[in-house]
Structure formats: structure tokens, C-alpha cells
Coordinates of C-alpha atoms in Angstrom, one line a residue:
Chain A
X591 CA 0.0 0.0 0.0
X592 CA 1.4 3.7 -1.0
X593 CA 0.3 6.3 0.8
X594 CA 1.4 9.7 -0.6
X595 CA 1.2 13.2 -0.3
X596 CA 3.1 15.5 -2.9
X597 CA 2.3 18.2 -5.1
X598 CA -0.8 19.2 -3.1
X599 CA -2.4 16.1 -3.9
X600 CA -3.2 12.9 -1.2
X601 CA -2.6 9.6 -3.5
X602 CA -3.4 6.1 -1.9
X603 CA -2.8 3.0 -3.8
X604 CA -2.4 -0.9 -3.3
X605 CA -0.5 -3.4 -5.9
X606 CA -3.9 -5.6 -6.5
X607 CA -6.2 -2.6 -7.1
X608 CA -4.0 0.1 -8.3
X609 CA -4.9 3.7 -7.4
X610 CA -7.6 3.9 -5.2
X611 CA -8.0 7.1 -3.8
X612 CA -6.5 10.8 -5.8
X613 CA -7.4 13.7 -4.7
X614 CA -6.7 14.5 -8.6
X615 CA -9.4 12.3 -10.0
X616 CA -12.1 12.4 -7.2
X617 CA -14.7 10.8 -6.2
X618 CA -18.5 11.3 -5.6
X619 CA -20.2 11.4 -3.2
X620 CA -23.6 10.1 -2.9
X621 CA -25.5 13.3 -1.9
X622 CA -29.2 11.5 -2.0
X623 CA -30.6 7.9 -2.9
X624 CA -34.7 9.0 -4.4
X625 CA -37.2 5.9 -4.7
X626 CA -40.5 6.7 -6.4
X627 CA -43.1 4.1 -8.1
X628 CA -44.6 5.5 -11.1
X629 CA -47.2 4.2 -13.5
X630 CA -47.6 5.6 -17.0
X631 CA -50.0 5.5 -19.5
X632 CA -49.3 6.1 -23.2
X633 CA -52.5 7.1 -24.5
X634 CA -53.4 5.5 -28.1
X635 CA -52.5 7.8 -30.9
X636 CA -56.3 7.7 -32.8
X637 CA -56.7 7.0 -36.5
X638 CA -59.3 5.7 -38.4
X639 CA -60.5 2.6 -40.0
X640 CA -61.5 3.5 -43.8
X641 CA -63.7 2.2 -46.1
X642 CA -64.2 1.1 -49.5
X643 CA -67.7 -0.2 -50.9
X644 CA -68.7 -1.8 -54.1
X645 CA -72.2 -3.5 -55.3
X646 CA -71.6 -7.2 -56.1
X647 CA -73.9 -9.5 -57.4
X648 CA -71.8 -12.3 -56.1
X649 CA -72.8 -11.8 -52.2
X650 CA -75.1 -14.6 -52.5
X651 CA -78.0 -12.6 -51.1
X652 CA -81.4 -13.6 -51.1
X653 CA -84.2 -12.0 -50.3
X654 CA -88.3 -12.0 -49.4
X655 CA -90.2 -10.3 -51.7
X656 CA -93.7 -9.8 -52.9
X657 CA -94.5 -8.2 -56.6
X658 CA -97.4 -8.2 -58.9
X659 CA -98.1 -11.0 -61.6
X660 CA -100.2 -11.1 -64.5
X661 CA -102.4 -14.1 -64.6
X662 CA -104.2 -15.2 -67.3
X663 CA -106.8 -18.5 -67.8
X664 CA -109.8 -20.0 -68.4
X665 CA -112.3 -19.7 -65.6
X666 CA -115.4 -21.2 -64.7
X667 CA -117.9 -19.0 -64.6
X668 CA -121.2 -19.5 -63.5
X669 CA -124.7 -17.7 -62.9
X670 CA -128.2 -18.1 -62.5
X671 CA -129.9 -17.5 -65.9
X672 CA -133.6 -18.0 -66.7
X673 CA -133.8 -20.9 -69.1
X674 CA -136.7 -22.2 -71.2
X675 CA -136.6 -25.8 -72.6
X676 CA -139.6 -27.0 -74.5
X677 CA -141.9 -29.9 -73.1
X678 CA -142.1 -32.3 -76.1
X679 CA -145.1 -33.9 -74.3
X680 CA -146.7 -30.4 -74.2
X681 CA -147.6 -27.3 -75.4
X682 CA -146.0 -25.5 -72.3
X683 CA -141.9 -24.5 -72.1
X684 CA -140.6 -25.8 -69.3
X685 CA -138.8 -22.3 -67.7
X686 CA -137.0 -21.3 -65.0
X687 CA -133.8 -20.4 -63.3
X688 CA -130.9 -22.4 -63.8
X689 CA -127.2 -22.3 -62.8
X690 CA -125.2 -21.8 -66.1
X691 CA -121.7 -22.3 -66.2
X692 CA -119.1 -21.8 -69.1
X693 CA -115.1 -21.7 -69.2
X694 CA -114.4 -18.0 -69.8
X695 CA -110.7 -16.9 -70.5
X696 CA -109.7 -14.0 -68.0
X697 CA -106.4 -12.1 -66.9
X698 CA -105.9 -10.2 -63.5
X699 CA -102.7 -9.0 -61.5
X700 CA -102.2 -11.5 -58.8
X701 CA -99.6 -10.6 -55.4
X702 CA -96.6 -13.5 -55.6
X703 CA -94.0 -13.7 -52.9
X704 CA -90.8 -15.5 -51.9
X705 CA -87.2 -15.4 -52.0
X706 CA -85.3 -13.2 -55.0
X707 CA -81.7 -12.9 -55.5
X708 CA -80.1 -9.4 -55.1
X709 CA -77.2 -7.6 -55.5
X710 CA -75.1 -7.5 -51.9
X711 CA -71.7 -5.4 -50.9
X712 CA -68.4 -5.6 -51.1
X713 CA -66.6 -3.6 -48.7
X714 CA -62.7 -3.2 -48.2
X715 CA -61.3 -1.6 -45.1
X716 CA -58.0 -0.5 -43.9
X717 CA -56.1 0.8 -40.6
X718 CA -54.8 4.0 -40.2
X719 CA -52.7 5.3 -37.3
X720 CA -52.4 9.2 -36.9
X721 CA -49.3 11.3 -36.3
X722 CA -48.6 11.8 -32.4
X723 CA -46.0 13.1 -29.9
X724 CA -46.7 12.9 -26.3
X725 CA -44.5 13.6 -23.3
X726 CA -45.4 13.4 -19.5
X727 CA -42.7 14.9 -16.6
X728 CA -42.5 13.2 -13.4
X729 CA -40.5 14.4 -10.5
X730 CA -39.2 11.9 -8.6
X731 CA -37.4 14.2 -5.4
X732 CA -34.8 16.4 -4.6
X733 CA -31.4 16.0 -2.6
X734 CA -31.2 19.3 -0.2
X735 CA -31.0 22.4 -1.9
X736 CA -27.9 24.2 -3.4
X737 CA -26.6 20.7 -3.6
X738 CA -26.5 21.1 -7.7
X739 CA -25.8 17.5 -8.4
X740 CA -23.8 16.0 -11.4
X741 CA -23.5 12.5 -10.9
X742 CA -26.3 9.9 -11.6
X743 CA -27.3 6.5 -11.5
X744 CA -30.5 4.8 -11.6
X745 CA -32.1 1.4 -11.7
X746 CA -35.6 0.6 -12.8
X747 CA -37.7 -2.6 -11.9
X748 CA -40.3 -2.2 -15.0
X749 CA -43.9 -4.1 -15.7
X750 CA -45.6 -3.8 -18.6
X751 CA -49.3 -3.9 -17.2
X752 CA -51.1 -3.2 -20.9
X753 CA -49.0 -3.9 -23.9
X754 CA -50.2 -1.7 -26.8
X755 CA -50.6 -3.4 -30.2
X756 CA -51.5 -4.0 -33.8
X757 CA -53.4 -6.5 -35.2
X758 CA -51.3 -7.4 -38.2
X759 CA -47.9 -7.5 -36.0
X760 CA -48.8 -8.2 -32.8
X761 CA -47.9 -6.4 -29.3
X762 CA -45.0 -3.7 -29.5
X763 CA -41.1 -5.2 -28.8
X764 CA -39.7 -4.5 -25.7
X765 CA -36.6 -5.4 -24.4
X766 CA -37.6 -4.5 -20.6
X767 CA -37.7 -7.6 -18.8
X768 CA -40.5 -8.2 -16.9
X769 CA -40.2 -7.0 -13.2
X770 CA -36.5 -7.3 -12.9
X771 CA -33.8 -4.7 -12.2
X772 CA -32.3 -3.0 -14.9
X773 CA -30.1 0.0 -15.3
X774 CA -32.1 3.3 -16.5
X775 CA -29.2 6.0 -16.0
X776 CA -30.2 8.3 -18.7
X777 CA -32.6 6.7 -21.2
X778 CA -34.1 3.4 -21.7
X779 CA -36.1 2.1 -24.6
X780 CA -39.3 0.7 -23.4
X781 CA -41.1 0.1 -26.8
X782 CA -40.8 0.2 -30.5
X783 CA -42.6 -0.7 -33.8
X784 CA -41.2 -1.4 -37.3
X785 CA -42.6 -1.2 -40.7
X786 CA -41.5 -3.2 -43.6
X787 CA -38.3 -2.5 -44.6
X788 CA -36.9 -1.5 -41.0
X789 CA -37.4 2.2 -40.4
X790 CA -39.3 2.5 -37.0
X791 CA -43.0 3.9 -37.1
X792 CA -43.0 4.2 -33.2
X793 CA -41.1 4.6 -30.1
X794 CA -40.9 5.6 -26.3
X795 CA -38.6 5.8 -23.9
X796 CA -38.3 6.8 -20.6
X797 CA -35.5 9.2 -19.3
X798 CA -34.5 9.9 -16.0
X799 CA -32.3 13.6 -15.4
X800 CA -31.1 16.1 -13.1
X801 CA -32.6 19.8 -13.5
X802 CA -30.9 21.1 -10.3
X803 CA -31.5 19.4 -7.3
X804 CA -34.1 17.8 -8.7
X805 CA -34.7 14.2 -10.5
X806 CA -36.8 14.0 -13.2
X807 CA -38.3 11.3 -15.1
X808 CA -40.0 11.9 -18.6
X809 CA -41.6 9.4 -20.7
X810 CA -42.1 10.1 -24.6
X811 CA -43.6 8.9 -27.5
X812 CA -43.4 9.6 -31.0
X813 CA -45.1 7.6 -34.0
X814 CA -45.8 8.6 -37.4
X815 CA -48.5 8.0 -39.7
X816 CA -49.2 4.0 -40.5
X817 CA -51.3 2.5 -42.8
X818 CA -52.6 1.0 -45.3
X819 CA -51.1 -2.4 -44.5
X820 CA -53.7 -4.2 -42.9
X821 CA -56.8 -4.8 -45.1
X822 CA -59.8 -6.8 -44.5
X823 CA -62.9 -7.5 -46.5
X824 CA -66.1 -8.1 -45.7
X825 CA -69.2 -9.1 -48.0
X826 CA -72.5 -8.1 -46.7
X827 CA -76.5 -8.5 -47.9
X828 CA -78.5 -5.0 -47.9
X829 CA -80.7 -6.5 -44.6
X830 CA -77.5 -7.5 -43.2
X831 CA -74.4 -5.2 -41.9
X832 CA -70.6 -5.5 -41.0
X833 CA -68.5 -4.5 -38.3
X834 CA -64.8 -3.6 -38.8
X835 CA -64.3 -2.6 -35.2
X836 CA -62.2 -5.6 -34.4
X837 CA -59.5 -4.1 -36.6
X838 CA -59.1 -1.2 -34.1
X839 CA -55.3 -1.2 -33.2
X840 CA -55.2 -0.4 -29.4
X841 CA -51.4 1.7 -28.9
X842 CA -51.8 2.4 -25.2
X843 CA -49.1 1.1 -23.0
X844 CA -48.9 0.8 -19.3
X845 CA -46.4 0.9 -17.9
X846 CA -45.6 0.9 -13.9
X847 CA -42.0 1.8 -12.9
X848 CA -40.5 1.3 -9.4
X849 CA -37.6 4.2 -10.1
X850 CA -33.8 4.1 -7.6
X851 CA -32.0 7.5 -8.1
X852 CA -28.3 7.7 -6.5
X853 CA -27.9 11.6 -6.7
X854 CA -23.6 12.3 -6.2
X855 CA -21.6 15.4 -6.3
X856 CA -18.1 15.1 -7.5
X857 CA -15.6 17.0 -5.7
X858 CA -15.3 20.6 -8.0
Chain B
X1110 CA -4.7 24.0 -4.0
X1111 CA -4.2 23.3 -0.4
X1112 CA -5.5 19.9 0.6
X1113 CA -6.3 19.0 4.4
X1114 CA -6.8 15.4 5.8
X1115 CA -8.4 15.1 9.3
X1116 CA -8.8 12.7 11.8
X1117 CA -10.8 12.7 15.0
X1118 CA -9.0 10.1 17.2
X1119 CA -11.9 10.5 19.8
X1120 CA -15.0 10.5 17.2
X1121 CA -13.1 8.5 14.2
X1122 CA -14.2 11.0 11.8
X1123 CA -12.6 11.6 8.8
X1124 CA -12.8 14.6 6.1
X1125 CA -10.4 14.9 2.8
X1126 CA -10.7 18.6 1.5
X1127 CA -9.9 21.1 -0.7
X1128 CA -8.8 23.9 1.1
X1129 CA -7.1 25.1 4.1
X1130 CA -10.2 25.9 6.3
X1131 CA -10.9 25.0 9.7
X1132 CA -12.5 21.2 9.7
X1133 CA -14.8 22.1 12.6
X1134 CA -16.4 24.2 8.6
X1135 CA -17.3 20.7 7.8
X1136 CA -18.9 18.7 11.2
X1137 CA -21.8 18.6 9.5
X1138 CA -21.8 18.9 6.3
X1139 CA -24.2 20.8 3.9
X1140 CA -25.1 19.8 0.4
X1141 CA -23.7 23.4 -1.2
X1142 CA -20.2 22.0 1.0
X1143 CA -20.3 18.4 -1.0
X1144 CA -17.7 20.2 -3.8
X1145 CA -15.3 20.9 -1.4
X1146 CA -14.6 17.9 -0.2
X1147 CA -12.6 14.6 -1.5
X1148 CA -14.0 12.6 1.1
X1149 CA -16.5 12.6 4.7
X1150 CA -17.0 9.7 6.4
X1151 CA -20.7 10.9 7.1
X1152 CA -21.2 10.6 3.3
X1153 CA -21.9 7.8 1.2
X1154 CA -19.6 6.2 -1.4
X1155 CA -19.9 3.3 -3.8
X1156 CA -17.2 0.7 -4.4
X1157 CA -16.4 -1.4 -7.2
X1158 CA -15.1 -5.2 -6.4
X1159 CA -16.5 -7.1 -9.5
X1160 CA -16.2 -7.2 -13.0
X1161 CA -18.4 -9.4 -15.1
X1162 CA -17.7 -9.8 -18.9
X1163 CA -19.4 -12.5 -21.1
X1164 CA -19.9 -12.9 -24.4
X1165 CA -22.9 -14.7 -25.6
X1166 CA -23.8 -16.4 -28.9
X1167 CA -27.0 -15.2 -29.5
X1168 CA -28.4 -18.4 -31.6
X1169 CA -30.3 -17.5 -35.4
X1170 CA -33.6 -16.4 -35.2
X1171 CA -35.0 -18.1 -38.3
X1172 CA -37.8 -16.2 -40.3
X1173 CA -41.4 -18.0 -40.6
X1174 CA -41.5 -20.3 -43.3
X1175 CA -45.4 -19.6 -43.3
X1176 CA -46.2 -16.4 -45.6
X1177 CA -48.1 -13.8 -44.5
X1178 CA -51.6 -12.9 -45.4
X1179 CA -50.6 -9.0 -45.3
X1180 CA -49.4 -8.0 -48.8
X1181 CA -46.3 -5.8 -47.4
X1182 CA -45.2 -8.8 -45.6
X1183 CA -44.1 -12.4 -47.5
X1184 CA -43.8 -14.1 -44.3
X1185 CA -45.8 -14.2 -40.9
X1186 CA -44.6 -12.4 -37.6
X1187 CA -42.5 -14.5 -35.2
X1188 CA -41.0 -13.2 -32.0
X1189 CA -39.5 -14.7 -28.6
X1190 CA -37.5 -14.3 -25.5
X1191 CA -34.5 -16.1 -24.2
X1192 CA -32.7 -15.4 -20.9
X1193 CA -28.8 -15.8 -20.3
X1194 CA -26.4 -15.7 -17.5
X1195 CA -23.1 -13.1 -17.9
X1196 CA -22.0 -14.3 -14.1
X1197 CA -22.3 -14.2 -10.7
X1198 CA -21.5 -11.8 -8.2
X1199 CA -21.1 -11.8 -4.3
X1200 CA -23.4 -8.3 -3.9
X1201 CA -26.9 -8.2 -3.2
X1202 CA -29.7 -7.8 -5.5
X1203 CA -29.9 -4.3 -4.8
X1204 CA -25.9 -3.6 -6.1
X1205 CA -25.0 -0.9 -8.1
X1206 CA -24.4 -2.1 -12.0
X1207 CA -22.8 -0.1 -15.1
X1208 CA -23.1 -2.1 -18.2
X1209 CA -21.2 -1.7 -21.6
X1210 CA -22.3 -3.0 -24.6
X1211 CA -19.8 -4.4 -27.3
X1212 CA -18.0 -1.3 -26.1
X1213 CA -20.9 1.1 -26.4
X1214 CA -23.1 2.3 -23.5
X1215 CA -26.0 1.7 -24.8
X1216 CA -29.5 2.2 -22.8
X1217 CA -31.5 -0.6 -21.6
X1218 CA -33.5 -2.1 -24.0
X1219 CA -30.9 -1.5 -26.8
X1220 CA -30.6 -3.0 -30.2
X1221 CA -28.0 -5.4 -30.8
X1222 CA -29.2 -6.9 -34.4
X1223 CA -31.2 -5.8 -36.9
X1224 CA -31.9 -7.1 -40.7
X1225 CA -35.0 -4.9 -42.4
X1226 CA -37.5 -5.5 -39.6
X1227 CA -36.6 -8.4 -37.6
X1228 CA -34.5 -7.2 -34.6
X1229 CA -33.1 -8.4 -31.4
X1230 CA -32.8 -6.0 -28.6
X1231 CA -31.4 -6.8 -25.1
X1232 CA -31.1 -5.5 -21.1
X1233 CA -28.7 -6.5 -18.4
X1234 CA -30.6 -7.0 -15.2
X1235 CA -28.9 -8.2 -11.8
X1236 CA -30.8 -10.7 -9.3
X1237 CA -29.3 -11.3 -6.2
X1238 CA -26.4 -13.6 -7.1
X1239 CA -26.8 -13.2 -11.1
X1240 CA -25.9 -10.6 -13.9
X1241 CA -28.0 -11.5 -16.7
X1242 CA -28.8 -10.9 -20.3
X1243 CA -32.7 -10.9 -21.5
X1244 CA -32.9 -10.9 -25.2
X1245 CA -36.5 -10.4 -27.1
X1246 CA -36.5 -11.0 -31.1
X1247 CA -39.1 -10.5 -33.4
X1248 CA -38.4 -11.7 -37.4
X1249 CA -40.1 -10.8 -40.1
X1250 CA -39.3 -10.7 -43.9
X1251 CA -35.4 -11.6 -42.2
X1252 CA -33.7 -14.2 -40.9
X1253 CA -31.4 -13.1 -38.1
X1254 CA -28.3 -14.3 -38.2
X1255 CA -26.3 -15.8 -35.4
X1256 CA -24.2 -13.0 -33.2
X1257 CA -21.4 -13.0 -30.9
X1258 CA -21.8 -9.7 -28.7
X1259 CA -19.6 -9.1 -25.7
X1260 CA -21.0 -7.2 -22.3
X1261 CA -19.0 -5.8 -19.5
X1262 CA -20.9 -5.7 -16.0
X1263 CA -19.3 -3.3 -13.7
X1264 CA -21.0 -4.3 -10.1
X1265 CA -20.7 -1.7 -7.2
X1266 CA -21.4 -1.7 -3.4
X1267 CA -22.5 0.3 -1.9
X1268 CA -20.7 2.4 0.8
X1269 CA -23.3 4.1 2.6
X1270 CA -23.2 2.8 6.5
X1271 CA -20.3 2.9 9.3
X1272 CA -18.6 -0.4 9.5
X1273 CA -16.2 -1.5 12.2
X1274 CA -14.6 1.0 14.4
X1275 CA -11.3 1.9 12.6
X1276 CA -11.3 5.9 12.1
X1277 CA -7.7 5.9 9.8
X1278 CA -5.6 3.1 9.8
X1279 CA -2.7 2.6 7.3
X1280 CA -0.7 -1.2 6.9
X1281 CA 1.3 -2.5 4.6
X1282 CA -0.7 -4.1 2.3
X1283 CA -4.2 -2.1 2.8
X1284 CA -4.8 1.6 4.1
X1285 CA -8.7 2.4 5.8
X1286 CA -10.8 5.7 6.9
X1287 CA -14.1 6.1 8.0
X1288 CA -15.3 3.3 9.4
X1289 CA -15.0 1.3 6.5
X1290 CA -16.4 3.5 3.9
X1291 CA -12.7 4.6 2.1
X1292 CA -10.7 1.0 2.0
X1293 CA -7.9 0.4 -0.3
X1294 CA -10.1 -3.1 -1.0
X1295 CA -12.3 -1.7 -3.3
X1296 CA -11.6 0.5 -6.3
X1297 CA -13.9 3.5 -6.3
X1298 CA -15.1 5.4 -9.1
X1299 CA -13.4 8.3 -9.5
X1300 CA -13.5 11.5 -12.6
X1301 CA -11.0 10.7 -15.2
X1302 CA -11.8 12.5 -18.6
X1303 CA -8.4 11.2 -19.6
X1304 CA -8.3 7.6 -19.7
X1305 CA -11.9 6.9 -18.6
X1306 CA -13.3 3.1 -17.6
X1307 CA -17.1 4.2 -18.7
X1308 CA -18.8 7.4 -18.6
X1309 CA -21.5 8.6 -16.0
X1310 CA -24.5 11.5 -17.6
X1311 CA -26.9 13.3 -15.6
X1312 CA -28.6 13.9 -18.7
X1313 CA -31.0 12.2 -21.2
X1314 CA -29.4 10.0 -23.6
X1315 CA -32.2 9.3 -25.8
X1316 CA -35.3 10.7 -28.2
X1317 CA -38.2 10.3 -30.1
X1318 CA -39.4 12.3 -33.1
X1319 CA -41.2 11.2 -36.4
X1320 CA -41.7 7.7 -35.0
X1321 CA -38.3 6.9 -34.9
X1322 CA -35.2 7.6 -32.0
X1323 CA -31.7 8.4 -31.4
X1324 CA -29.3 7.4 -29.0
X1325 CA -26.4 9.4 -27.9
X1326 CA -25.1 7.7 -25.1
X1327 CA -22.6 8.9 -22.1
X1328 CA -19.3 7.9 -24.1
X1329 CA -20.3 10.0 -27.3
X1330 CA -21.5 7.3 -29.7
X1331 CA -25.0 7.5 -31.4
X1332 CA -27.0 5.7 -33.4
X1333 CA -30.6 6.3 -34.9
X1334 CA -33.5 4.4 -36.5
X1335 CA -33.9 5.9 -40.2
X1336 CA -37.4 7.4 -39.3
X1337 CA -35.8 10.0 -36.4
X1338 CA -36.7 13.4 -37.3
X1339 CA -35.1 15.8 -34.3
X1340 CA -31.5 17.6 -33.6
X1341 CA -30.9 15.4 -30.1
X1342 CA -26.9 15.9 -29.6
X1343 CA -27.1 14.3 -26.3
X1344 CA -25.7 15.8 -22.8
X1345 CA -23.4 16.4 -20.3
X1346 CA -21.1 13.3 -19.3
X1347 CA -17.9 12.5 -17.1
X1348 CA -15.6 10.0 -17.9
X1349 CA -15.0 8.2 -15.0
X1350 CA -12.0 5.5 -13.8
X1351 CA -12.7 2.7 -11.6

């Protein structure tokens, strides 16, 4: 072990471990340890889901109908008529009323219902995702005042309660294991999503950072617009309808943070 | 610049500072005095005693042979999780931890691998006799290939309560002051913009804009996803030795 003073300087040092104390490279000291559980949200960014309809006659729809016939035949048609016959045996006629019937031919608009075929919908729909930016400040403390930190570490246990998602890719990727301890000195990268190709469409992160005496955390999320990729189709009857609401991405994350902040001050 | 060491024989305190004041200046000490001094054996310090460095083979992450129903994509979605141990260390699960990359210190969460959209992004987490690796992949359209990626786990403890009853005591092979909390056993991080082990930030090292991000991390290297839109330059940083 050297122990040595020279030069206005105090310099301690051992053979296994080298210098371990200068008074030319100092060290800091831990001025504050902050411990705050947070939980975020990251709202869903909106969009829309649009449509596209066409008529088809290939929906396969039937339907019940009624409509007016024309209906033309021979009829019997019968009436009481005042008939005469002569009496061969007589002088008399033999008269009186008779029922008469003859086959008369006849047309007249009859009602006919029952199952038509009709022309049905086709209808395409696709996802959009608008534009957003959001950003939400936490403070998570303060070490005593006129401290003006500049050293900082920080650990993060992190849960995902609510993993945000699209239907054609599935939930967003995160790296962040599952309630374990992690470092998150400076920024950490909770969530991200990729188009085709590899350029990102959307990310957040949280950062934690000293304004002062005070520690800050600050989570953020950017995405652009996205769509067009995930397309459904639906073929409906004019009774009928369709629902494309199943196609709703949901983006909102949740995510609950148990923060550790070592707040130091190196030696000026 | 004048520098003082004390020593209380009767209360075994001990203050390293940076000027020629009185010590009684610095019984108690205030945060605004915290730049004067080198060392207080009120205050607490962290100590580094481990070093864990692994690499791993991260194994192929073969794309879905089944194609994809979604005309921008040929083949469906797959993703995972796999979990690997860097080493042991003899802290608790509450120790201190400064990881590096492949020589980069990246954030948590950081990508490692990426080929078009398929990725594989990683954290280093510490249990309470483990430094570990969780990896989560996702391909696409890509196969990704096998990787080899090297991280460097320096594990701290913390310093922050009296131990023993040794004020100053100087021997051949180890010097000690302040009950414990400044030992010649542990190497302490100390501010080194010369020859730095890592670097420490106060700052943000990350953003988001047009969907995308960029890193710029406490050693000055930065990367971004295409989409990043902004002007982040990153922030303040120390390089510091251990």
C-alpha cells in the first residue's frame, strides 16, 4: 500500500487494485438515494378505419319479396240465368232459373312472394394510425438544496401492465424484462414498432435527469402515420351489416415503474 | 490547492478537503459544501469489487416459413424471449451495476441486431447472485443471423453505513478511513476525462421524433432508426475510472 502526499495532492494505492484514492481524480459522493413508483400511460395515438364499398352480385343474397303477376286463364264462370226448354209432351216451355256455367278466359294482376336474388356489398377496409408526440414529466425528489448534483445513477424494476398493439404485428417489442432490475441512467427504450423494410414507425422511452436538485423522469412517444397495410374485406346482404371494429389497433401502453436514483456530487 | 486530511482520534471521523479551512467548517456537512470535499466519512460512497464480462452467442432467429396474409409482408410475424447468465456476483440484489455493450453504453432495451425488420434487442438485469442478459427478437421478412456480442458488467457496493470501528488506519498491504467507507479493498469510481473506464451523464441519452429515435449515449457514440426526425446531440457526461 502507498500512501502519498506531494504536489498538493493525497494519493493512496495498493499493488492488486491500483490507485484507489487521488485527490486529482475524485470521487462522488452520494448526496441523496430518491425511490418513487410510477405508472404511465401512453394514450393511443387515434386513427381511423376507412372504407371502400362496391355492389356485387356475387354476395349470395337472397331475399323476401312480394311483386305483382299477371295471370291469365280460363275460368269457370257461373250464374243463375232464366232458361226455357220446350216440353215435347206439351204445349207448355218448361222455364226457369238455372245455374249456367261456361269456361271463360280471364287475366288479372295476382300478389306472388318469396325469395329473389339481389345484389349484396363488397366492402374493403384499412387501418390507419395518426401522427402523435406525447411527453409526461415526473419528479421523482430532490437531494437538499444548493446541492447542484452532477453525478447519476438509476435502476428501474419495470412491468408492462397493458401492452399496446397491432393486429397485423402483434404487441410492440420491448426489451424490458419483466419486473427485474435494470439500469435506466439516462434513457431506456421501453417500446418500439417497425414497418416493412426496418425504419421504426413508433417509439418511447423513458429518461431519468437532473434539473438542479431535482430528478426528473420523462416518458415520450413519437409515431408517425401507418397505414394501409392491414386490409380486411367483408361481403355483406343489404338487410345484413358489417362491423370492422375488431380491426381497431389499441397503442396504449402501461407501464408501472418502481424508479432508484443515486444523486452524487463530485468533488469541483 | 491546499489539501487538508483530518482525523478525529476521539469520534473516528474523517474529512479529505480542498482547502485550508478549519475542519470544525465541515462537522456537518451541507449539500452546497459536497464540492469541497474529497471525502467525509458521514457521506456515502460506492465501491467497485466485480467485473463481469461474457460474451454470448445469440443463436439465429430463423424467419417464418409460413407467408403472410398482409401484402407488405411475405412471411408471418415471429418473435421470442430467451434469458442468459453473464455471471455471478457476491453483492446483493440491490448492487450498483454499469453495463457496456460491445464497447458502447448503450440504454437498456438496446438493439444489438437488426436485418429490415426483424430485430433483437437486449437489457442486463442483476438478481441477487446473477448478472443476466434478457434478449426479445421479433423476425419478419429476415432471418437473423447468429451474433457473438460481448458485455462488460461493472457491479458496485454500496458504501453508505459505518462499518467496524477503525477511524484511519494505514498497513502495509491495505490503508482504511471512515469506518469502512474509504478501503484500499475496493476500487472507487473516481472522474478521469483522460483515460476513462465508462462514462457517467446526468442527462437524457435518448429521443423520439417522427416515429423513430436516437441514441447518444454517455461515451459520445450514437446511433438512430432511419425514421428520427429531431436535432438530439445528447448531454453532459464524465468519464470516470474505476
Amino acid at each position: 500500500m502507498t500512501f502519498e502526499v506531494s504536489n498538493n495532492n493525497i494519493h493512496v494505492s495498493t499493488q492488486a487494485n491500483g490507485t484507489v484514492f487521488d485527490t486529482a481524480t475524485p470521487m462522488p459522493h452520494i448526496a441523496g438515494v430518491i425511490e418513487k413508483y410510477i405508472s404511465h400511460t401512453f394514450p393511443d395515438s387515434g386513427g381511423s378505419i376507412d372504407t371502400t364499398t362496391t355492389i356485387t352480385g356475387a354476395a349470395g343474397c337472397r331475399e323476401y319479396d312480394c311483386w305483382t303477376e299477371r295471370e291469365c286463364g280460363y275460368e269457370e264462370e257461373c250464374s243463375y240465368e232464366y232458361v226455357c226448354t220446350s216440353d215435347p209432351y206439351s204445349d207448355y216451355d218448361d222455364c226457369g232459373y238455372e245455374r249456367v256455367c261456361d269456361d271463360v278466359f280471364a287475366c288479372r294482376d295476382v300478389e306472388v312472394c318469396g325469395f329473389v336474388d339481389v345484389d349484396g356489398y363488397s366492402t374493403d377496409a384499412k387501418t390507419t394510425v395518426s401522427p402523435k408526440d406525447h411527453v409526461q414529466r415526473y419528479t421523482l425528489g430532490s437531494v437538499e438544496s444548493g446541492t447542484n448534483p452532477d453525478f447519476l445513477l438509476v435502476y428501474l424494476t419495470a412491468n408492462r401492465s397493458k401492452a399496446g398493439s397491432q393486429n397485423a404485428r402483434g404487441t410492440f417489442r420491448t426489451a424490458i424484462p419483466s419486473n427485474r432490475r435494470i439500469s435506466g441512467t439516462g434513457s431506456t427504450l421501453l417500446e418500439s414498432a417497425y414497418k416493412v423494410g426496418g425504419s421504426t414507425w413508433l417509439a418511447r422511452i423513458v429518461s431519468v435527469y437532473l434539473v438542479g436538485d431535482v430528478v426528473k423522469a420523462e416518458f415520450r412517444h413519437s409515431n408517425r402515420y401507418y397505414g394501409g397495410e392491414y386490409t380486411e374485406n367483408q361481403i355483406s346482404c343489404p338487410s345484413g351489416s358489417i362491423d370492422f371494429s375488431y380491426m381497431d389497433d389499441d397503442l396504449s401502453s402501461r407501464w408501472d415503474i418502481q424508479f432508484e436514483a443515486y444523486v452524487g456530487k463530485f468533488t469541483t | 490547492m491546499t489539501k487538508t486530511l483530518y482525523a478525529d482520534g476521539g469520534s473516528g471521523r474523517v474529512f479529505v478537503y480542498n482547502n485550508g479551512s478549519s475542519p470544525t467548517n465541515y462537522d456537518s456537512v451541507s449539500g452546497s459544501q459536497l464540492g469541497d470535499l474529497h471525502f467525509h466519512s458521514d457521506l456515502s460512497y460506492i465501491g467497485s469489487t466485480e467485473v463481469v464480462q461474457a460474451s454470448i452467442d445469440h443463436p439465429q432467429r430463423t424467419r417464418n416459413s409460413e407467408s403472410s396474409k398482409f401484402e407488405s409482408d411475405t412471411y408471418k410475424p415471429r418473435d421470442g424471449s430467451s434469458d442468459y447468465l453473464l455471471g455471478t456476483h457476491n453483492l446483493d440484489s440491490n448492487a450498483l451495476f454499469v453495463v457496456v455493450y460491445n464497447g458502447y453504453q448503450a440504454p437498456s432495451g438496446t438493439r444489438i441486431q437488426q436485418r429490415g425488420e426483424s430485430i433483437r434487442l437486449v437489457s442486463v438485469y442483476l438478481t441477487s447472485t446473477e448478472v443476466r442478459l434478457y434478449e426479445q427478437w421479433a423476425t419478419f421478412n429476415n432471418t437473423l443471423y447468429a451474433t457473438t456480442q460481448t458485455y462488460t458488467v461493472y457491479v458496485f457496493t454500496k458504501l453508505f453505513n459505518k462499518s467496524g470501528s477503525i477511524a484511519i488506519q494505514a498497513e502495509a498491504d491495505r490503508f482504511r478511513a471512515g469506518y469502512g467507507k474509504l478501503d484500499t479493498s475496493y476500487k472507487y469510481v473516481r472522474r478521469d476525462n483522460s483515460s476513462p473506464t465508462f462514462y457517467v451523464s446526468p442527462s437524457r441519452t435518448a429521443d423520439v421524433r417522427g416515429g423513430g429515435y436516437k441514441v447518444v449515449t454517455a461515451d459520445g457514440s450514437s446511433y438512430r432508426s432511419g425514421s428520427y426526425t429531431g436535432n438530439f446531440s445528447g448531454g453532459t457526461s464524465t468519464g470516470v475510472e474505476v
